[in-house]
mmCIF file with all atom_site columns, C-alpha atoms and ligand atoms in Angstrom:
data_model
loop_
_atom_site.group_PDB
_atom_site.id
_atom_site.type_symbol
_atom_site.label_atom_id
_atom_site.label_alt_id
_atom_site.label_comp_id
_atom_site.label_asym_id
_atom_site.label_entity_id
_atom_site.label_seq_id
_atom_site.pdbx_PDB_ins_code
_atom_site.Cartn_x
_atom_site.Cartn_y
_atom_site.Cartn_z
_atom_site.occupancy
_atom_site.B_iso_or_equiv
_atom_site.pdbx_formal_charge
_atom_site.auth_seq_id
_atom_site.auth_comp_id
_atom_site.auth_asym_id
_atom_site.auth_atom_id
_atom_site.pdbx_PDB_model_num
ATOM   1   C  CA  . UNK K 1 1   ? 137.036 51.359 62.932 1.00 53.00 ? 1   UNK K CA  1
ATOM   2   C  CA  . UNK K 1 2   ? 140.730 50.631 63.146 1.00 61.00 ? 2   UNK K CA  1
ATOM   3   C  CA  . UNK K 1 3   ? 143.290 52.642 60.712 1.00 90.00 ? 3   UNK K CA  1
ATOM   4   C  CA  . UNK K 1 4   ? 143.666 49.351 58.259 1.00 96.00 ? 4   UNK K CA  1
ATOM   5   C  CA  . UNK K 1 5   ? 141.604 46.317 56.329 1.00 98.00 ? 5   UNK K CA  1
ATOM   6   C  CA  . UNK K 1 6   ? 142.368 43.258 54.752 1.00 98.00 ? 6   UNK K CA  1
ATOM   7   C  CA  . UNK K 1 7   ? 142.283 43.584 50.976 1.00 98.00 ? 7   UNK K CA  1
ATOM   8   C  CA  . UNK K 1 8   ? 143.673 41.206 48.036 1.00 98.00 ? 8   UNK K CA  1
ATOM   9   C  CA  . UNK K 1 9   ? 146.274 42.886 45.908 1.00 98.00 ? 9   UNK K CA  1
ATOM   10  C  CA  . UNK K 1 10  ? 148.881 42.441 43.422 1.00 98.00 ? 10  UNK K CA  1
ATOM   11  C  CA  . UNK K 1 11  ? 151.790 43.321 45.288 1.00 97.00 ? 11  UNK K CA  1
ATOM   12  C  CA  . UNK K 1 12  ? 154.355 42.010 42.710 1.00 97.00 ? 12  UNK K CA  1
ATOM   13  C  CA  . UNK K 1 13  ? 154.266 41.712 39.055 1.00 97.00 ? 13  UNK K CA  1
ATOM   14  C  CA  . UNK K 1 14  ? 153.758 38.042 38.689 1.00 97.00 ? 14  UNK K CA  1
ATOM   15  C  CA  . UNK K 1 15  ? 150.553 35.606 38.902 1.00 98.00 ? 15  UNK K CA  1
ATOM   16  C  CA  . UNK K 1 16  ? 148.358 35.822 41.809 1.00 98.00 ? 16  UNK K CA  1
ATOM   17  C  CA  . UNK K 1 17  ? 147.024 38.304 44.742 1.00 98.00 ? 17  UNK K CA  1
ATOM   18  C  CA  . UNK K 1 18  ? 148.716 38.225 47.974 1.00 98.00 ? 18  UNK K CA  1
ATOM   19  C  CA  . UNK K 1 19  ? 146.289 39.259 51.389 1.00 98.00 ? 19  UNK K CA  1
ATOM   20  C  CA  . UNK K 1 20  ? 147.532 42.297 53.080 1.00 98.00 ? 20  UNK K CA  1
ATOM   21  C  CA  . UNK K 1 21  ? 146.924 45.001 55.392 1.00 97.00 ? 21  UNK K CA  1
ATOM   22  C  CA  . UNK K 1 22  ? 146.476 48.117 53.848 1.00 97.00 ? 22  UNK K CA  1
ATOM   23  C  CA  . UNK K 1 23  ? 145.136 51.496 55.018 1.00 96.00 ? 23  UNK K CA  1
ATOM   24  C  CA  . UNK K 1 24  ? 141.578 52.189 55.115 1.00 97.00 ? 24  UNK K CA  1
ATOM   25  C  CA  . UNK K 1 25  ? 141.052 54.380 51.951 1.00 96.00 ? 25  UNK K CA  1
ATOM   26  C  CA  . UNK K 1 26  ? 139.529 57.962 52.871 1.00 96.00 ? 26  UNK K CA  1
ATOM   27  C  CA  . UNK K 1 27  ? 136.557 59.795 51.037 1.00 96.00 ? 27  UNK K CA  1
ATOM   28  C  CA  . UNK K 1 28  ? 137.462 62.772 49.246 1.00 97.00 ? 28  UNK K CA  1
ATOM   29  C  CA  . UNK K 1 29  ? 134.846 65.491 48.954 1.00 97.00 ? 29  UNK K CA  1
ATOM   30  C  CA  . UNK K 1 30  ? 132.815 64.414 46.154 1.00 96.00 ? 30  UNK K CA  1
ATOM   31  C  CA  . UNK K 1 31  ? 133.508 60.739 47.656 1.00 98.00 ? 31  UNK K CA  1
ATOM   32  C  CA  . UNK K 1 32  ? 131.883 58.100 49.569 1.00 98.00 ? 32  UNK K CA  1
ATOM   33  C  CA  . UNK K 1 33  ? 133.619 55.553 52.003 1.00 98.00 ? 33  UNK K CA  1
ATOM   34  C  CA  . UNK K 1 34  ? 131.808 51.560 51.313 1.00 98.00 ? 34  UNK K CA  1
ATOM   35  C  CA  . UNK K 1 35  ? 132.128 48.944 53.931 1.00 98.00 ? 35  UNK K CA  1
ATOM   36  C  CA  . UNK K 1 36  ? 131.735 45.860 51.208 1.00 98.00 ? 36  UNK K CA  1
ATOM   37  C  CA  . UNK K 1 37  ? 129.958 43.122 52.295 1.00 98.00 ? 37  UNK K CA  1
ATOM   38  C  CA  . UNK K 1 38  ? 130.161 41.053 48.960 1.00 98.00 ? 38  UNK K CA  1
ATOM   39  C  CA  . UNK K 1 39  ? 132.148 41.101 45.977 1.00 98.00 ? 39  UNK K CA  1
ATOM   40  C  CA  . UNK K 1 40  ? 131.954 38.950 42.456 1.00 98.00 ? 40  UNK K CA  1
ATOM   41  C  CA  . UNK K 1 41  ? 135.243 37.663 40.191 1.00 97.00 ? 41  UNK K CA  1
ATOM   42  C  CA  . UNK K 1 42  ? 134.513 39.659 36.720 1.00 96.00 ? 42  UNK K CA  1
ATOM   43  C  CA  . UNK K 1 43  ? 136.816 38.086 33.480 1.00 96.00 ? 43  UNK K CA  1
ATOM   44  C  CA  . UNK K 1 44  ? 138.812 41.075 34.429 1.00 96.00 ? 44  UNK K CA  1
ATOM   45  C  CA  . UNK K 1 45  ? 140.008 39.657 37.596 1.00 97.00 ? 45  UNK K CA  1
ATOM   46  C  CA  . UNK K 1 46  ? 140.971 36.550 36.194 1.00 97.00 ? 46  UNK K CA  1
ATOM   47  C  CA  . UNK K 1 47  ? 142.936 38.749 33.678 1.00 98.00 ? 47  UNK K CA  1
ATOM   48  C  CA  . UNK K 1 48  ? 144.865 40.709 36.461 1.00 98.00 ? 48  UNK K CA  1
ATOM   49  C  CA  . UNK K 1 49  ? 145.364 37.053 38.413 1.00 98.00 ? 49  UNK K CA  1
ATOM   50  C  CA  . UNK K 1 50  ? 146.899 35.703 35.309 1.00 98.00 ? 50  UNK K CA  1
ATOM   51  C  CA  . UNK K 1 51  ? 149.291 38.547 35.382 1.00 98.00 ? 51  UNK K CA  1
ATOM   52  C  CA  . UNK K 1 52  ? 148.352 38.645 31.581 1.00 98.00 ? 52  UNK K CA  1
ATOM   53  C  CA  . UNK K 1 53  ? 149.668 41.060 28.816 1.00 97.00 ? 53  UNK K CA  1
ATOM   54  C  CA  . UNK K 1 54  ? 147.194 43.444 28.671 1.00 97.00 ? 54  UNK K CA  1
ATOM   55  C  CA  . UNK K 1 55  ? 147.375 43.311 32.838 1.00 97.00 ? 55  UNK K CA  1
ATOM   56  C  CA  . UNK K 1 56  ? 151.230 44.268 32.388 1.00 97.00 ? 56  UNK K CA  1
ATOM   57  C  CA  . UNK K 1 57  ? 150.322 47.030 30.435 1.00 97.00 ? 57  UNK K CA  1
ATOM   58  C  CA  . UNK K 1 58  ? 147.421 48.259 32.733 1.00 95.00 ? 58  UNK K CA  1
ATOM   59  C  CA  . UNK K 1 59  ? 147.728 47.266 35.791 1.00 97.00 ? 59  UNK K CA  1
ATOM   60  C  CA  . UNK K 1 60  ? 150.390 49.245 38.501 1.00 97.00 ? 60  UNK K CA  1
ATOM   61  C  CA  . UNK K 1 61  ? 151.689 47.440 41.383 1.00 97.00 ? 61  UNK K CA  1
ATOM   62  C  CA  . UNK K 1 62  ? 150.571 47.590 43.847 1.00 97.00 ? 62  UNK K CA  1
ATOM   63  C  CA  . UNK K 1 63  ? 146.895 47.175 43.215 1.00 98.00 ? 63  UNK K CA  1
ATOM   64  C  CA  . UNK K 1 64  ? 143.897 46.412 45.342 1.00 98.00 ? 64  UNK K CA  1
ATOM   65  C  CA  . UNK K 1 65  ? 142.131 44.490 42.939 1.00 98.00 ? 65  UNK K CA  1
ATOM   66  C  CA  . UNK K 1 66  ? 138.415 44.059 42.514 1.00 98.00 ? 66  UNK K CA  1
ATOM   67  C  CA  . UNK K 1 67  ? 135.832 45.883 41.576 1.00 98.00 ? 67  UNK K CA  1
ATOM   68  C  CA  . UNK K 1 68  ? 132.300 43.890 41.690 1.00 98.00 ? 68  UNK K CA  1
ATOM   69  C  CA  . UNK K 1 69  ? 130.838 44.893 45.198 1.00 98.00 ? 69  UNK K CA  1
ATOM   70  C  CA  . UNK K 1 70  ? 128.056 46.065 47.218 1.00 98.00 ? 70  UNK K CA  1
ATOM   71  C  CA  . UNK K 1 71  ? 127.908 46.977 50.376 1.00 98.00 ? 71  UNK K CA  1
ATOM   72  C  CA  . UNK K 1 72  ? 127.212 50.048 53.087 1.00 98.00 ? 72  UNK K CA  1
ATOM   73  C  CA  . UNK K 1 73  ? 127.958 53.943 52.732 1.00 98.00 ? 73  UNK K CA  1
ATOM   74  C  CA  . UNK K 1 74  ? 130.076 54.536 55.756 1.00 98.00 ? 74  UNK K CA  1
ATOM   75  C  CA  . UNK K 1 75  ? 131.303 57.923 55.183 1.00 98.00 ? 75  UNK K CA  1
ATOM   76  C  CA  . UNK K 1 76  ? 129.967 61.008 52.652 1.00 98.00 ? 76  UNK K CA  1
ATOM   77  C  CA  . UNK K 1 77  ? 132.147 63.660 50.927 1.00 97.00 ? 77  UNK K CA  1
ATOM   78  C  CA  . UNK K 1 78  ? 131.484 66.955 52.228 1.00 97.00 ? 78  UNK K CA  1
ATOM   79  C  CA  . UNK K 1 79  ? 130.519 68.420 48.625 1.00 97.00 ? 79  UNK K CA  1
ATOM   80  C  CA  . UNK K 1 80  ? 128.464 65.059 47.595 1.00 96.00 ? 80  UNK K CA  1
ATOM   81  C  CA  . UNK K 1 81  ? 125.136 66.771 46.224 1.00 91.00 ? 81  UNK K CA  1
ATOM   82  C  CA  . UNK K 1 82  ? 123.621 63.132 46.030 1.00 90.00 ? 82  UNK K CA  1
ATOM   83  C  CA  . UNK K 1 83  ? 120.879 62.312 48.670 1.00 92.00 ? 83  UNK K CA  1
ATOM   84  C  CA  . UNK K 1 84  ? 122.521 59.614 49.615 1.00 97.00 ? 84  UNK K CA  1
ATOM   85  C  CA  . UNK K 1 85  ? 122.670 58.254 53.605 1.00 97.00 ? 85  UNK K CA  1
ATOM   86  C  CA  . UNK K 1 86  ? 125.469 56.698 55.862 1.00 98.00 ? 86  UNK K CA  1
ATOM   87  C  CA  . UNK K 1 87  ? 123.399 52.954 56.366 1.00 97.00 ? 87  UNK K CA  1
ATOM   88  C  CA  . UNK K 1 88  ? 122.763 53.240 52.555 1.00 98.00 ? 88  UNK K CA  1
ATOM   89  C  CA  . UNK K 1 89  ? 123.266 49.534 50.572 1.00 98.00 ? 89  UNK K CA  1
ATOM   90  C  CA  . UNK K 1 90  ? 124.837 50.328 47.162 1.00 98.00 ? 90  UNK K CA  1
ATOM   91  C  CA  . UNK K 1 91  ? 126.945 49.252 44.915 1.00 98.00 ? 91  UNK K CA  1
ATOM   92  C  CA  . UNK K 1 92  ? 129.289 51.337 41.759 1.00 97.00 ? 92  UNK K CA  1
ATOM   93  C  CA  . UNK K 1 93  ? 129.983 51.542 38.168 1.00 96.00 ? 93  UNK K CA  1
ATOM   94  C  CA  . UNK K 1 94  ? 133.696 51.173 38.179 1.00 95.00 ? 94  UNK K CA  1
ATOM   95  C  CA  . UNK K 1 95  ? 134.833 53.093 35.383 1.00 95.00 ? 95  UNK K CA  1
ATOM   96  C  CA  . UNK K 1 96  ? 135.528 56.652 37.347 1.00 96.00 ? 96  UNK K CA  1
ATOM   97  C  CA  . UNK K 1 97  ? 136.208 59.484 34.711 1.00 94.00 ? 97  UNK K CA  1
ATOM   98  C  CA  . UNK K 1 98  ? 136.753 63.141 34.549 1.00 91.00 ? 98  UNK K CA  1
ATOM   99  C  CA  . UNK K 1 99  ? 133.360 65.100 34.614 1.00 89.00 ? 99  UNK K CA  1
ATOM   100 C  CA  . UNK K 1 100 ? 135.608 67.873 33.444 1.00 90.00 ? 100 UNK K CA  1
ATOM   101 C  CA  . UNK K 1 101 ? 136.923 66.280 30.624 1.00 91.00 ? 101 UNK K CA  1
ATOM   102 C  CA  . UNK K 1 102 ? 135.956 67.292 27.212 1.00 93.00 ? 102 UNK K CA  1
ATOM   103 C  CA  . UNK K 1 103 ? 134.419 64.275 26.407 1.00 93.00 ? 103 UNK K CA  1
ATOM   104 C  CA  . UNK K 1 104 ? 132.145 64.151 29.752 1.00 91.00 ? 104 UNK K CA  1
ATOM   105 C  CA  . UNK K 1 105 ? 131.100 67.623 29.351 1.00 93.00 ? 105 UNK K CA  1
ATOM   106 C  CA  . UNK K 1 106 ? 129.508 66.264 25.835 1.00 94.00 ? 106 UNK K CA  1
ATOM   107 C  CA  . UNK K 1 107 ? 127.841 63.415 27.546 1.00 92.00 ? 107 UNK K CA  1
ATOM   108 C  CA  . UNK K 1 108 ? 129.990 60.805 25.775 1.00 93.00 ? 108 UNK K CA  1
ATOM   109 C  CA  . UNK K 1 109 ? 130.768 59.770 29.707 1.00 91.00 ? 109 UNK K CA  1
ATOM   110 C  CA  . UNK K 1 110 ? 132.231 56.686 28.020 1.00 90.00 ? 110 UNK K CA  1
ATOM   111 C  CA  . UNK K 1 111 ? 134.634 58.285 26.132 1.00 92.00 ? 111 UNK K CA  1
ATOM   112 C  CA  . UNK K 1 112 ? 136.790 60.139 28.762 1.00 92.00 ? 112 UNK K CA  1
ATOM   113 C  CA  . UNK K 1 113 ? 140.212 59.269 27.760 1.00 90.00 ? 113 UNK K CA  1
ATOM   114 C  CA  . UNK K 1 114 ? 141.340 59.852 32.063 1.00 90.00 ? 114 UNK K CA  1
ATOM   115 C  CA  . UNK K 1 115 ? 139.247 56.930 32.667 1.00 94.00 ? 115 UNK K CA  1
ATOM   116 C  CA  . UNK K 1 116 ? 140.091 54.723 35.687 1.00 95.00 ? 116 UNK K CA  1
ATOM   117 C  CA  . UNK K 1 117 ? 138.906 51.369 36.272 1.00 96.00 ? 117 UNK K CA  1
ATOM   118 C  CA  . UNK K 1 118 ? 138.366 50.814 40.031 1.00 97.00 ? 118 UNK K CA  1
ATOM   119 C  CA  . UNK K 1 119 ? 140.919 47.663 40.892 1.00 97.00 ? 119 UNK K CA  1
ATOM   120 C  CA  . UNK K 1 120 ? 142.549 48.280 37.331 1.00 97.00 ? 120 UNK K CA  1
ATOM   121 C  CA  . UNK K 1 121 ? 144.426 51.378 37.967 1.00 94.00 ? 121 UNK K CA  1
ATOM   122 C  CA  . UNK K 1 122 ? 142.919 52.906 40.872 1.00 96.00 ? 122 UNK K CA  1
ATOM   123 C  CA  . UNK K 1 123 ? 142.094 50.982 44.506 1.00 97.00 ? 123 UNK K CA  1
ATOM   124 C  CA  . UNK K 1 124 ? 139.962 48.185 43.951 1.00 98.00 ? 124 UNK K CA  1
ATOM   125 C  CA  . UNK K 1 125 ? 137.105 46.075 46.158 1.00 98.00 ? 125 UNK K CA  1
ATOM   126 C  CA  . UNK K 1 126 ? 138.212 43.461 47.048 1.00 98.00 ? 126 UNK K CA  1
ATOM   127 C  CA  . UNK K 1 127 ? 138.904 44.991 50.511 1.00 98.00 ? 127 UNK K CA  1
ATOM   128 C  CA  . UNK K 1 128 ? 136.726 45.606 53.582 1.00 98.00 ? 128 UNK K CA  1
ATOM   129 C  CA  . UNK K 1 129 ? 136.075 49.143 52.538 1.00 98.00 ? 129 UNK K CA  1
ATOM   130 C  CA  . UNK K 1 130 ? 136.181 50.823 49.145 1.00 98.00 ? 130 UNK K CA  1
ATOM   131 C  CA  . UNK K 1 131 ? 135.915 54.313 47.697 1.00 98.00 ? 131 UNK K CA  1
ATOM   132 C  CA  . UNK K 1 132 ? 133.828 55.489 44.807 1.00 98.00 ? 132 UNK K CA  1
ATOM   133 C  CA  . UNK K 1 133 ? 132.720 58.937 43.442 1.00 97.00 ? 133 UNK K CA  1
ATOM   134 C  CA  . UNK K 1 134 ? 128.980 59.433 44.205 1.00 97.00 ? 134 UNK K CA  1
ATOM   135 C  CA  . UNK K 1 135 ? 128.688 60.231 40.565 1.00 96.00 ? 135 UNK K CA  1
ATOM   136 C  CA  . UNK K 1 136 ? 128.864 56.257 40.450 1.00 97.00 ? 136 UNK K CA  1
ATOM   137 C  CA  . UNK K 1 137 ? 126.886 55.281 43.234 1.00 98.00 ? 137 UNK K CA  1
ATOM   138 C  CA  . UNK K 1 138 ? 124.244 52.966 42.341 1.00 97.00 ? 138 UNK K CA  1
ATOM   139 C  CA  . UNK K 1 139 ? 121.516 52.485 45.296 1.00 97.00 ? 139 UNK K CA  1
ATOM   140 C  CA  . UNK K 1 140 ? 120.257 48.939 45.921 1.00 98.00 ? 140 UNK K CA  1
ATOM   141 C  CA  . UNK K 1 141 ? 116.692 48.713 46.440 1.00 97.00 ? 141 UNK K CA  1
ATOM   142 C  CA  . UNK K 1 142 ? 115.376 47.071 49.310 1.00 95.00 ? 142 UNK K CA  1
ATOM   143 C  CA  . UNK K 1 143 ? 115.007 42.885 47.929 1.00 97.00 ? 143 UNK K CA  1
ATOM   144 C  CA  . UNK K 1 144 ? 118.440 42.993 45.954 1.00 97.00 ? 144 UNK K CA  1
ATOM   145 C  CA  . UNK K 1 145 ? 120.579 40.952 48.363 1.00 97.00 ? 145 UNK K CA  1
ATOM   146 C  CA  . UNK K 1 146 ? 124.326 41.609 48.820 1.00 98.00 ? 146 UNK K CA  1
ATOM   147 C  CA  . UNK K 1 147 ? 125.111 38.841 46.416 1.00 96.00 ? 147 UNK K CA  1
ATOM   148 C  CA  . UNK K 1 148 ? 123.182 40.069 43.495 1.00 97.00 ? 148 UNK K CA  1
ATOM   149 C  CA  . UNK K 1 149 ? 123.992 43.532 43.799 1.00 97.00 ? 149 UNK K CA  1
ATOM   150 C  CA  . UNK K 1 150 ? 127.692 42.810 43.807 1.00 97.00 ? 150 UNK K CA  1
ATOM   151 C  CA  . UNK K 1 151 ? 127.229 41.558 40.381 1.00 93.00 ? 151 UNK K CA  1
HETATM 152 ZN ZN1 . LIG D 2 .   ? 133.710 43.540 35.647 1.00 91.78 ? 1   LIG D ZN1 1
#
């Protein structure tokens, strides 16, 4: 594994992604690294592309955008309490919030007001590796393909 990846970001705050090298993202504890394999264009990427308002108000720069993907745990968190297995295919809900927050603690997961949208306002997919929480790791079973799991 070399110290950077390819990824498509918006490095400047006009229309378009630019290709770039950026570092490989590292796991934090309750983290796991993805190798992606494939990725899917959501409404919201065609948002961020278009460099629209609501991306101007949401989006920082720079952004590795993206976050439709499935692909292969590569590296575990140290606290993730998850049975989950370097090898594993997966993909991730991409809304990462607070499990601390007020609203989380009440199970109303969807409305944490620190939420982060992975490639909205926190490192995206489309890259060769990507990190999630584990809390949003969703395991692939066996006959979902790459290309239906990045969905
Ligand atoms: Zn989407």
């Amino acid at each position: 594994m070399t110290d950077t990846m390819k990824a498509l970001a918006k490095t400047k705050p006009e229309v378009g992604l630019e290709l770039i090298d950026a570092p490989i993202p590292v796991a934090g504890p309750e983290d796991v690294l993805i190798k992606v394999h494939r990725t899917a264009v959501c409404g919201t990427d065609i948002h961020i592309w278009n460099w629209d308002e609501w991306s101007q108000k949401n989006v920082p720069v720079p952004m590795i955008t993206g976050h439709e993907f499935a692909g292969e745990i590569v590296a575990i968190g140290k606290d993730v309490d998850r049975r989950l297995k370097v090898g594993q295919r997966v993909s991730a809900e991409g809304h990462v919030i607070d499990l601390n927050s007020e609203a989380a603690r009440a199970g109303h997961f969807h409305l944490d007001p620190a939420t982060k949208g992975i490639g909205v306002n926190r490192q995206g997919a489309f890259a060769e590796f990507v990190v999630a929480p584990a809390f949003n790791v969703i395991e692939l079973p066996d006959d979902v393909p790459y290309e239906i799991g990045s969905i």
